[in-house]
């Protein structure tokens, strides 16, 4: 009985040790991932007053035409053709 109890005790000790090491590694991984994400610049969804998507002097039609002629398979797809 003593030898069998000793084996169960060792198995429990090894299991707890392995699980503890895995938990520490997961916490370290999450910490560094959080820090890396925090270091990235945050972009605001709204536009600032000076920012525009379409440059002055160009229309949306001009941008669509430029995107269609830039190469095979690139650009915006047209949903409705006239």
JSON list of C-alpha atoms in Angstrom, two decimals:
[
{"chain": "A", "resi": 1, "resn": "UNK", "atom": "CA", "xyz": [0.00, 0.00, 0.00]},
{"chain": "A", "resi": 2, "resn": "UNK", "atom": "CA", "xyz": [2.84, 2.37, 0.79]},
{"chain": "A", "resi": 3, "resn": "UNK", "atom": "CA", "xyz": [4.49, 1.94, -2.64]},
{"chain": "A", "resi": 4, "resn": "UNK", "atom": "CA", "xyz": [1.15, 2.42, -4.43]},
{"chain": "A", "resi": 5, "resn": "UNK", "atom": "CA", "xyz": [0.39, 5.56, -2.41]},
{"chain": "A", "resi": 6, "resn": "UNK", "atom": "CA", "xyz": [3.86, 6.89, -3.12]},
{"chain": "A", "resi": 7, "resn": "UNK", "atom": "CA", "xyz": [3.33, 6.43, -6.89]},
{"chain": "A", "resi": 8, "resn": "UNK", "atom": "CA", "xyz": [0.01, 8.30, -6.75]},
{"chain": "A", "resi": 9, "resn": "UNK", "atom": "CA", "xyz": [1.67, 11.06, -4.75]},
{"chain": "A", "resi": 10, "resn": "UNK", "atom": "CA", "xyz": [4.46, 11.39, -7.33]},
{"chain": "A", "resi": 11, "resn": "UNK", "atom": "CA", "xyz": [1.96, 11.39, -10.23]},
{"chain": "A", "resi": 12, "resn": "UNK", "atom": "CA", "xyz": [-0.06, 14.12, -8.53]},
{"chain": "A", "resi": 13, "resn": "UNK", "atom": "CA", "xyz": [3.08, 16.16, -7.86]},
{"chain": "A", "resi": 14, "resn": "UNK", "atom": "CA", "xyz": [4.24, 15.84, -11.48]},
{"chain": "A", "resi": 15, "resn": "UNK", "atom": "CA", "xyz": [0.76, 16.73, -12.82]},
{"chain": "A", "resi": 16, "resn": "UNK", "atom": "CA", "xyz": [0.48, 19.81, -10.61]},
{"chain": "A", "resi": 17, "resn": "UNK", "atom": "CA", "xyz": [3.99, 20.91, -11.58]},
{"chain": "A", "resi": 18, "resn": "UNK", "atom": "CA", "xyz": [3.33, 20.52, -15.34]},
{"chain": "A", "resi": 19, "resn": "UNK", "atom": "CA", "xyz": [-0.02, 22.34, -15.09]},
{"chain": "A", "resi": 20, "resn": "UNK", "atom": "CA", "xyz": [1.56, 25.16, -13.08]},
{"chain": "A", "resi": 21, "resn": "UNK", "atom": "CA", "xyz": [4.34, 25.60, -15.64]},
{"chain": "A", "resi": 22, "resn": "UNK", "atom": "CA", "xyz": [1.79, 25.64, -18.50]},
{"chain": "A", "resi": 23, "resn": "UNK", "atom": "CA", "xyz": [-0.33, 28.21, -16.67]},
{"chain": "A", "resi": 24, "resn": "UNK", "atom": "CA", "xyz": [2.68, 30.47, -16.12]},
{"chain": "A", "resi": 25, "resn": "UNK", "atom": "CA", "xyz": [3.65, 30.17, -19.82]},
{"chain": "A", "resi": 26, "resn": "UNK", "atom": "CA", "xyz": [0.12, 31.06, -20.93]},
{"chain": "A", "resi": 27, "resn": "UNK", "atom": "CA", "xyz": [0.04, 34.08, -18.61]},
{"chain": "A", "resi": 28, "resn": "UNK", "atom": "CA", "xyz": [3.42, 35.28, -19.95]},
{"chain": "A", "resi": 29, "resn": "UNK", "atom": "CA", "xyz": [2.25, 34.81, -23.55]},
{"chain": "A", "resi": 30, "resn": "UNK", "atom": "CA", "xyz": [-0.95, 36.80, -22.90]},
{"chain": "A", "resi": 31, "resn": "UNK", "atom": "CA", "xyz": [0.99, 39.54, -21.13]},
{"chain": "A", "resi": 32, "resn": "UNK", "atom": "CA", "xyz": [3.42, 40.06, -24.01]},
{"chain": "A", "resi": 33, "resn": "UNK", "atom": "CA", "xyz": [0.61, 39.92, -26.55]},
{"chain": "A", "resi": 34, "resn": "UNK", "atom": "CA", "xyz": [-1.29, 42.58, -24.57]},
{"chain": "A", "resi": 35, "resn": "UNK", "atom": "CA", "xyz": [1.79, 44.78, -24.35]},
{"chain": "A", "resi": 36, "resn": "UNK", "atom": "CA", "xyz": [2.44, 44.45, -28.09]},
{"chain": "A", "resi": 37, "resn": "UNK", "atom": "CA", "xyz": [-1.17, 45.34, -28.88]},
{"chain": "A", "resi": 38, "resn": "UNK", "atom": "CA", "xyz": [-1.02, 48.30, -26.51]},
{"chain": "A", "resi": 39, "resn": "UNK", "atom": "CA", "xyz": [2.10, 49.62, -28.28]},
{"chain": "A", "resi": 40, "resn": "UNK", "atom": "CA", "xyz": [0.30, 49.77, -31.65]},
{"chain": "A", "resi": 41, "resn": "UNK", "atom": "CA", "xyz": [-1.18, 53.12, -32.63]},
{"chain": "A", "resi": 42, "resn": "UNK", "atom": "CA", "xyz": [-4.91, 53.37, -32.11]},
{"chain": "A", "resi": 43, "resn": "UNK", "atom": "CA", "xyz": [-6.90, 54.62, -35.07]},
{"chain": "A", "resi": 44, "resn": "UNK", "atom": "CA", "xyz": [-10.08, 56.54, -34.59]},
{"chain": "A", "resi": 45, "resn": "UNK", "atom": "CA", "xyz": [-13.10, 55.48, -36.58]},
{"chain": "A", "resi": 46, "resn": "UNK", "atom": "CA", "xyz": [-14.34, 59.02, -37.21]},
{"chain": "A", "resi": 47, "resn": "UNK", "atom": "CA", "xyz": [-12.70, 61.40, -39.65]},
{"chain": "A", "resi": 48, "resn": "UNK", "atom": "CA", "xyz": [-10.79, 64.42, -38.45]},
{"chain": "A", "resi": 49, "resn": "UNK", "atom": "CA", "xyz": [-11.72, 67.75, -39.97]},
{"chain": "A", "resi": 50, "resn": "UNK", "atom": "CA", "xyz": [-8.70, 67.85, -42.28]},
{"chain": "A", "resi": 51, "resn": "UNK", "atom": "CA", "xyz": [-8.91, 64.21, -43.41]},
{"chain": "A", "resi": 52, "resn": "UNK", "atom": "CA", "xyz": [-10.77, 63.13, -46.53]},
{"chain": "A", "resi": 53, "resn": "UNK", "atom": "CA", "xyz": [-10.93, 59.82, -48.35]},
{"chain": "A", "resi": 54, "resn": "UNK", "atom": "CA", "xyz": [-11.25, 61.38, -51.80]},
{"chain": "A", "resi": 55, "resn": "UNK", "atom": "CA", "xyz": [-8.48, 63.83, -52.75]},
{"chain": "A", "resi": 56, "resn": "UNK", "atom": "CA", "xyz": [-9.57, 67.29, -53.89]},
{"chain": "A", "resi": 57, "resn": "UNK", "atom": "CA", "xyz": [-10.29, 67.50, -57.61]},
{"chain": "A", "resi": 58, "resn": "UNK", "atom": "CA", "xyz": [-11.20, 63.81, -57.95]},
{"chain": "A", "resi": 59, "resn": "UNK", "atom": "CA", "xyz": [-14.57, 62.14, -57.83]},
{"chain": "A", "resi": 60, "resn": "UNK", "atom": "CA", "xyz": [-15.61, 58.69, -56.75]},
{"chain": "A", "resi": 61, "resn": "UNK", "atom": "CA", "xyz": [-16.02, 57.76, -60.41]},
{"chain": "A", "resi": 62, "resn": "UNK", "atom": "CA", "xyz": [-12.36, 58.68, -61.06]},
{"chain": "A", "resi": 63, "resn": "UNK", "atom": "CA", "xyz": [-11.19, 56.50, -58.19]},
{"chain": "A", "resi": 64, "resn": "UNK", "atom": "CA", "xyz": [-13.24, 53.54, -59.42]},
{"chain": "A", "resi": 65, "resn": "UNK", "atom": "CA", "xyz": [-11.87, 53.91, -62.96]},
{"chain": "A", "resi": 66, "resn": "UNK", "atom": "CA", "xyz": [-8.29, 54.07, -61.65]},
{"chain": "A", "resi": 67, "resn": "UNK", "atom": "CA", "xyz": [-8.78, 50.98, -59.51]},
{"chain": "A", "resi": 68, "resn": "UNK", "atom": "CA", "xyz": [-10.20, 48.97, -62.42]},
{"chain": "A", "resi": 69, "resn": "UNK", "atom": "CA", "xyz": [-7.32, 49.69, -64.76]},
{"chain": "A", "resi": 70, "resn": "UNK", "atom": "CA", "xyz": [-4.50, 48.88, -62.34]},
{"chain": "A", "resi": 71, "resn": "UNK", "atom": "CA", "xyz": [-4.04, 45.20, -63.19]},
{"chain": "A", "resi": 72, "resn": "UNK", "atom": "CA", "xyz": [-5.58, 41.79, -63.49]},
{"chain": "A", "resi": 73, "resn": "UNK", "atom": "CA", "xyz": [-8.04, 41.03, -60.72]},
{"chain": "A", "resi": 74, "resn": "UNK", "atom": "CA", "xyz": [-7.29, 44.12, -58.70]},
{"chain": "A", "resi": 75, "resn": "UNK", "atom": "CA", "xyz": [-9.56, 46.99, -57.87]},
{"chain": "A", "resi": 76, "resn": "UNK", "atom": "CA", "xyz": [-13.11, 47.42, -56.75]},
{"chain": "A", "resi": 77, "resn": "UNK", "atom": "CA", "xyz": [-15.70, 45.15, -58.34]},
{"chain": "A", "resi": 78, "resn": "UNK", "atom": "CA", "xyz": [-18.66, 46.85, -59.92]},
{"chain": "A", "resi": 79, "resn": "UNK", "atom": "CA", "xyz": [-21.92, 45.51, -58.58]},
{"chain": "A", "resi": 80, "resn": "UNK", "atom": "CA", "xyz": [-24.13, 47.18, -61.17]},
{"chain": "A", "resi": 81, "resn": "UNK", "atom": "CA", "xyz": [-23.06, 47.72, -64.77]},
{"chain": "A", "resi": 82, "resn": "UNK", "atom": "CA", "xyz": [-25.01, 50.01, -67.09]}
]
